[in-house]
Amino acid sequence: MLILGIETSCDETAASVVKDGTKILSNVVSSSMRYHRKFGGVIPEIATRHHVENIDKVIERSLRKASLSIKEVDVIAVTQGPGLVGALLSGISCAKAMAYALGIPLIAVDHLKAHIYSSLMQEGMPSFPFIGLVISGGHTRLCLVKDFDDVVTIADTLDDAIGEAYDKVAKILGMGYPGGPLIDRLAKKGNPRAIKFTCRPLNGSLDFSFSGIKTAVLYHVKKHVDAQALKSTRLPIADIAASFQESALSVIVKNSLKAMEKHRIKTLVIGGGVSANSRFREMVKKESVSKDFKAYFPPLELCSDNASMVAGLAYRLYKKGIRSSLDITAN
Ligand code: KG4
Ligand code: ZN
């Protein structure tokens, strides 16, 4: 079965053809990031315009790369949300029009569930239930995955998402946008124990909060770092980056372990932009050996937003008899 996936929830205009849920025949991503960089964050109107102007070319490219004509596609899959509403609507409108014109089924997919699925496209499928962890620019969520269409949220962030915290800390440190990959790289040169930035798990709950640590970094920089030092990528900036990262990631690891313990589950499936982080991968791998659980990470090219995860998950939903109507709207 050939599924064409479309993803437009944020700044990436993406299309992909996936065969039978796991075989990626093409994975095309056109990002509008270069237009957002000077604002230090994604501007919804610019992202939406980029989708509208590029979606047809991205789809054509994905079909060409898969050596297919549109008539050979069996199902159209699209991200329904969560995401920026205008951005989502541009992909949804396109998907609906294609499904209607071609007379083939439409399947709407949840972006966060698709991020979790991205980890399962290369490695074999774990058995249900498992714990899913989404760490991205918009979300920090733990969930109990009982089936592809039965996912229960266990914990969320109460304020900033982890990726957002990375991006804001990078801004405070005078670095570029998006800050996650930059902090990941810089932190390797720093001492993670140099500064005590506390990011405690919340009492009695598995929820997350990252706005406090972001503010702590801001006050530390105001008090201890002069403007000249901010221009360098050497100490103490590297120490701040490493100390922030260590503390924030430790809470995510701890809460994931607690979620697995609580539900007596030995499988953690991770997805989202921050799952590309090298220190996070190291931490989880170490814990998985000492605590004897299996961790699934997406391949690096599927960590950030893409349409392969959308087409892949849609295949599983299709097999369960799920179809979407042509009057769906953005979530
Ligand atoms: O999943 P994603 O592409 O978009 C959303 O659905 O939000 O995630 C983007 C986020 C950004 O905040 C970016 O800074 C972060 O993922 N990110 C990273 C790394 N690569 C991307 N954060 C930490 N370390 C990285 N290596
Ligand atoms: Zn995403």
XYZ file of C-alpha atoms and ligand atoms in Angstrom:
358
model
C 0.000 0.000 0.000
C 1.362 3.409 -1.012
C 0.513 6.380 1.179
C 1.351 9.999 0.374
C 1.851 11.941 3.610
C 1.612 15.722 3.929
C 2.943 17.684 6.927
C 2.565 21.457 7.379
C 2.095 21.976 11.135
C 4.915 24.487 11.618
C 7.703 25.771 9.350
C 8.406 22.599 7.355
C 6.470 21.923 4.160
C 6.890 18.159 3.828
C 5.664 15.314 1.635
C 6.631 11.663 1.638
C 5.603 8.393 0.050
C 5.760 5.387 2.374
C 5.064 1.792 1.381
C 3.319 -0.487 3.894
C 3.966 1.756 6.891
C 7.752 1.525 7.070
C 9.449 1.631 3.663
C 10.256 5.284 2.923
C 10.292 5.818 -0.860
C 10.775 9.596 -0.569
C 11.031 12.150 2.234
C 11.012 15.760 0.990
C 11.202 18.682 3.429
C 11.259 22.359 2.478
C 11.767 24.567 5.522
C 10.947 28.273 5.771
C 13.344 28.590 8.761
C 15.595 31.060 6.931
C 12.747 33.625 6.898
C 12.016 33.222 10.633
C 15.588 33.344 11.917
C 15.814 37.125 12.268
C 12.671 37.096 14.461
C 14.036 34.404 16.813
C 10.896 32.274 16.378
C 8.429 31.014 13.766
C 6.067 33.679 12.380
C 2.786 31.849 11.564
C 1.834 34.010 8.551
C 5.236 33.541 6.913
C 5.127 29.777 7.532
C 1.618 29.547 6.036
C 2.562 31.519 2.924
C 5.589 29.270 2.405
C 3.332 26.177 2.580
C 0.812 27.620 0.115
C 3.553 28.567 -2.349
C 5.510 25.324 -2.083
C 3.218 22.422 -1.231
C 2.529 21.434 -4.869
C 6.251 21.447 -5.734
C 7.141 19.446 -2.610
C 4.478 16.826 -3.422
C 5.630 16.611 -7.045
C 9.221 16.151 -5.879
C 8.267 13.418 -3.436
C 6.393 11.516 -6.173
C 9.296 11.939 -8.603
C 11.800 10.672 -6.015
C 9.584 7.646 -5.383
C 9.301 7.115 -9.186
C 5.530 7.142 -8.941
C 2.635 8.907 -10.603
C -0.085 10.346 -8.375
C -2.514 7.726 -9.793
C -0.517 4.967 -8.079
C -1.049 6.420 -4.593
C -3.664 4.532 -2.512
C -4.264 6.925 0.394
C -3.596 10.594 1.261
C -2.492 11.225 4.865
C -2.217 14.642 6.482
C -1.288 16.180 9.829
C -4.461 17.511 11.466
C -2.741 19.020 14.533
C -1.566 20.203 16.925
C 0.221 23.036 15.165
C -0.199 26.555 13.783
C -3.755 26.763 12.513
C -3.087 28.544 9.206
C -0.128 26.293 8.480
C -2.157 23.160 9.208
C -5.085 24.356 7.076
C -2.884 24.778 4.008
C -1.830 21.095 4.182
C -5.320 19.866 5.100
C -6.982 21.772 2.216
C -4.460 20.348 -0.222
C -4.890 16.788 1.121
C -8.689 16.989 1.012
C -8.677 18.295 -2.564
C -6.316 15.521 -3.682
C -8.275 12.747 -1.945
C -11.550 14.056 -3.440
C -10.173 14.481 -6.957
C -8.474 11.077 -6.958
C -11.365 9.305 -5.225
C -9.093 7.752 -2.592
C -9.291 7.711 1.236
C -8.068 10.555 3.417
C -6.516 9.865 6.829
C -5.890 12.653 9.343
C -2.985 12.072 11.710
C -2.064 13.523 15.102
C 1.364 15.181 14.921
C 2.546 13.971 18.344
C 1.546 10.358 17.739
C 3.336 10.582 14.393
C 6.514 11.790 16.182
C 6.376 8.664 18.366
C 5.807 6.489 15.284
C 8.960 7.920 13.642
C 11.009 5.743 16.019
C 9.326 2.588 14.782
C 10.003 2.965 11.061
C 13.417 1.308 11.070
C 13.597 -0.873 14.139
C 11.093 -3.685 14.635
C 7.745 -2.942 16.228
C 7.606 -3.277 20.042
C 4.509 -4.869 21.531
C 1.828 -2.696 23.159
C 1.608 -1.090 25.621
C 4.683 1.129 25.690
C 5.564 4.561 27.028
C 5.827 7.296 24.376
C 7.861 10.449 24.950
C 7.536 13.487 22.672
C 10.197 16.159 23.171
C 9.847 18.938 20.612
C 9.598 22.679 20.134
C 5.912 22.636 21.028
C 5.564 19.725 23.453
C 7.040 17.702 26.281
C 4.636 14.808 26.719
C 4.688 11.338 28.206
C 1.951 8.962 27.116
C 0.790 5.423 27.543
C 0.487 3.920 24.068
C -1.971 0.995 24.183
C -2.447 0.886 20.411
C -1.932 3.217 17.429
C -5.405 4.684 17.995
C -5.413 4.391 21.786
C -2.916 6.802 23.328
C -3.422 8.246 26.828
C -1.491 11.347 27.960
C 0.305 10.784 31.279
C 2.208 14.055 31.608
C 2.651 17.364 29.809
C 4.599 20.533 30.324
C 2.837 23.171 32.408
C 4.626 26.036 30.655
C 7.459 25.973 28.085
C 8.199 22.880 25.999
C 11.757 21.543 26.260
C 12.680 22.625 22.695
C 11.276 26.078 23.417
C 13.442 26.244 26.570
C 16.509 25.337 24.488
C 15.620 28.041 21.943
C 15.058 30.699 24.633
C 18.237 29.851 26.551
C 20.179 30.057 23.277
C 18.685 33.512 22.718
C 19.738 34.604 26.238
C 23.248 33.349 25.455
C 23.308 35.377 22.254
C 23.292 32.328 19.995
C 21.241 31.720 16.830
C 17.850 30.117 16.199
C 16.829 27.323 16.523
C 19.021 26.987 19.607
C 18.681 23.263 20.342
C 21.380 21.972 17.970
C 23.688 24.912 18.872
C 23.452 24.260 22.626
C 23.885 20.521 21.992
C 27.200 21.264 20.240
C 28.444 23.979 22.637
C 27.600 21.945 25.763
C 30.201 19.353 24.740
C 32.892 21.953 25.546
C 31.394 22.894 28.937
C 31.237 21.457 32.425
C 27.698 20.233 33.195
C 28.343 20.568 36.927
C 29.736 24.119 36.804
C 26.476 25.872 37.734
C 23.542 24.573 39.765
C 20.416 25.294 37.711
C 17.671 23.396 39.457
C 14.913 21.889 37.365
C 13.074 19.685 39.833
C 10.342 17.243 38.959
C 6.973 18.580 40.200
C 5.721 17.121 43.473
C 3.665 13.979 43.023
C 3.145 14.452 39.296
C 5.045 13.522 36.158
C 4.352 16.893 34.537
C 7.187 19.160 33.451
C 8.035 22.823 33.917
C 10.918 24.540 32.137
C 10.157 28.239 32.541
C 11.906 28.373 35.954
C 15.236 27.085 34.664
C 15.041 29.479 31.710
C 14.617 32.408 34.120
C 17.455 31.073 36.313
C 19.749 31.095 33.264
C 18.661 34.668 32.465
C 19.467 35.907 36.011
C 22.768 34.044 36.052
C 23.811 35.680 32.778
C 22.721 39.147 33.965
C 24.694 38.764 37.191
C 27.836 36.947 36.083
C 28.437 37.330 32.362
C 29.573 40.494 30.640
C 28.609 41.349 27.081
C 32.093 40.524 25.805
C 31.952 36.954 27.100
C 28.571 36.443 25.406
C 30.262 37.003 22.060
C 32.650 34.112 22.609
C 31.752 30.453 22.396
C 34.245 29.563 25.093
C 33.764 29.350 28.836
C 31.696 30.452 30.712
C 29.013 30.277 28.001
C 29.758 26.617 27.347
C 29.451 25.892 31.087
C 26.062 27.608 31.208
C 24.856 25.663 28.158
C 26.102 22.347 29.577
C 24.676 23.000 33.063
C 21.247 24.044 31.707
C 21.103 21.042 29.410
C 22.152 18.530 32.060
C 19.544 19.714 34.535
C 16.642 19.984 32.048
C 17.344 16.625 30.395
C 17.782 14.836 33.747
C 14.175 15.658 34.677
C 12.920 14.211 31.395
C 14.914 11.026 31.930
C 13.738 10.753 35.561
C 10.064 11.234 34.732
C 10.280 8.747 31.849
C 11.745 6.151 34.221
C 8.980 6.865 36.755
C 6.311 6.497 34.054
C 7.723 3.122 33.006
C 7.925 1.983 36.640
C 4.379 3.126 37.425
C 2.908 1.274 34.451
C 5.311 -1.703 34.721
C 6.536 -1.173 31.173
C 10.010 -1.837 29.810
C 9.796 0.057 26.516
C 10.307 3.778 25.890
C 9.634 5.147 22.380
C 10.989 8.659 21.846
C 10.270 11.258 19.143
C 10.452 14.988 18.334
C 13.194 17.484 17.461
C 14.967 17.272 20.836
C 15.356 13.476 20.455
C 18.265 14.363 18.121
C 20.165 15.668 21.179
C 23.412 13.762 21.641
C 23.588 14.120 25.438
C 19.970 12.959 25.814
C 20.671 9.869 23.710
C 23.715 9.123 25.862
C 21.745 9.514 29.124
C 18.872 7.288 27.980
C 21.204 4.607 26.626
C 23.091 4.467 29.933
C 19.861 4.193 31.939
C 18.451 1.559 29.593
C 21.417 -0.685 30.375
C 21.356 -0.193 34.145
C 17.524 -0.265 34.443
C 17.049 -2.930 31.775
C 14.538 -1.346 29.382
C 14.511 -0.884 25.613
C 14.662 2.634 24.184
C 13.681 3.486 20.603
C 15.022 6.657 18.966
C 14.123 7.966 15.500
C 16.890 8.103 12.887
C 18.303 11.656 12.873
C 16.516 12.606 9.635
C 13.133 11.762 11.198
C 13.613 13.634 14.516
C 12.307 16.974 13.310
C 9.080 17.491 11.393
C 8.646 15.273 8.337
C 5.846 13.600 6.379
C 7.199 10.030 6.479
C 6.017 9.635 10.077
C 2.574 10.907 8.984
C 2.276 8.451 6.079
C 3.696 5.638 8.264
C 1.211 6.093 11.100
C -1.649 6.546 8.606
C -0.947 3.017 7.306
C -1.469 1.586 10.824
C -4.702 3.563 11.200
C -5.884 2.462 7.742
C -5.355 -1.168 8.728
C -7.604 -0.565 11.734
C -10.371 0.683 9.430
C -9.931 4.348 10.283
C -10.817 6.933 7.574
C -11.327 10.693 7.796
C -14.191 12.628 6.261
C -13.684 15.526 3.873
C -15.057 18.010 6.405
C -12.196 17.712 8.913
C -10.543 20.906 10.038
C -7.288 21.830 11.797
C -6.718 20.986 15.441
O 9.840 18.326 16.425
P 10.316 19.646 15.952
O 11.056 19.720 14.644
O 9.132 20.658 15.813
C 8.019 20.653 16.671
O 7.089 19.838 16.464
O 8.071 21.458 17.638
O 11.225 20.272 17.126
C 11.915 21.468 17.001
C 12.697 21.717 18.278
C 13.371 23.097 18.339
O 13.020 23.715 19.557
C 14.865 22.779 18.279
O 15.670 23.709 18.972
C 14.909 21.418 18.929
O 13.749 20.760 18.429
N 16.125 20.643 18.595
C 17.054 20.262 19.505
C 18.078 19.584 18.787
N 17.727 19.578 17.455
C 16.519 20.226 17.367
N 17.111 20.445 20.836
C 18.186 19.957 21.489
N 19.210 19.318 20.861
C 19.199 19.105 19.532
N 20.209 18.467 18.940
Zn 6.957 18.260 15.471
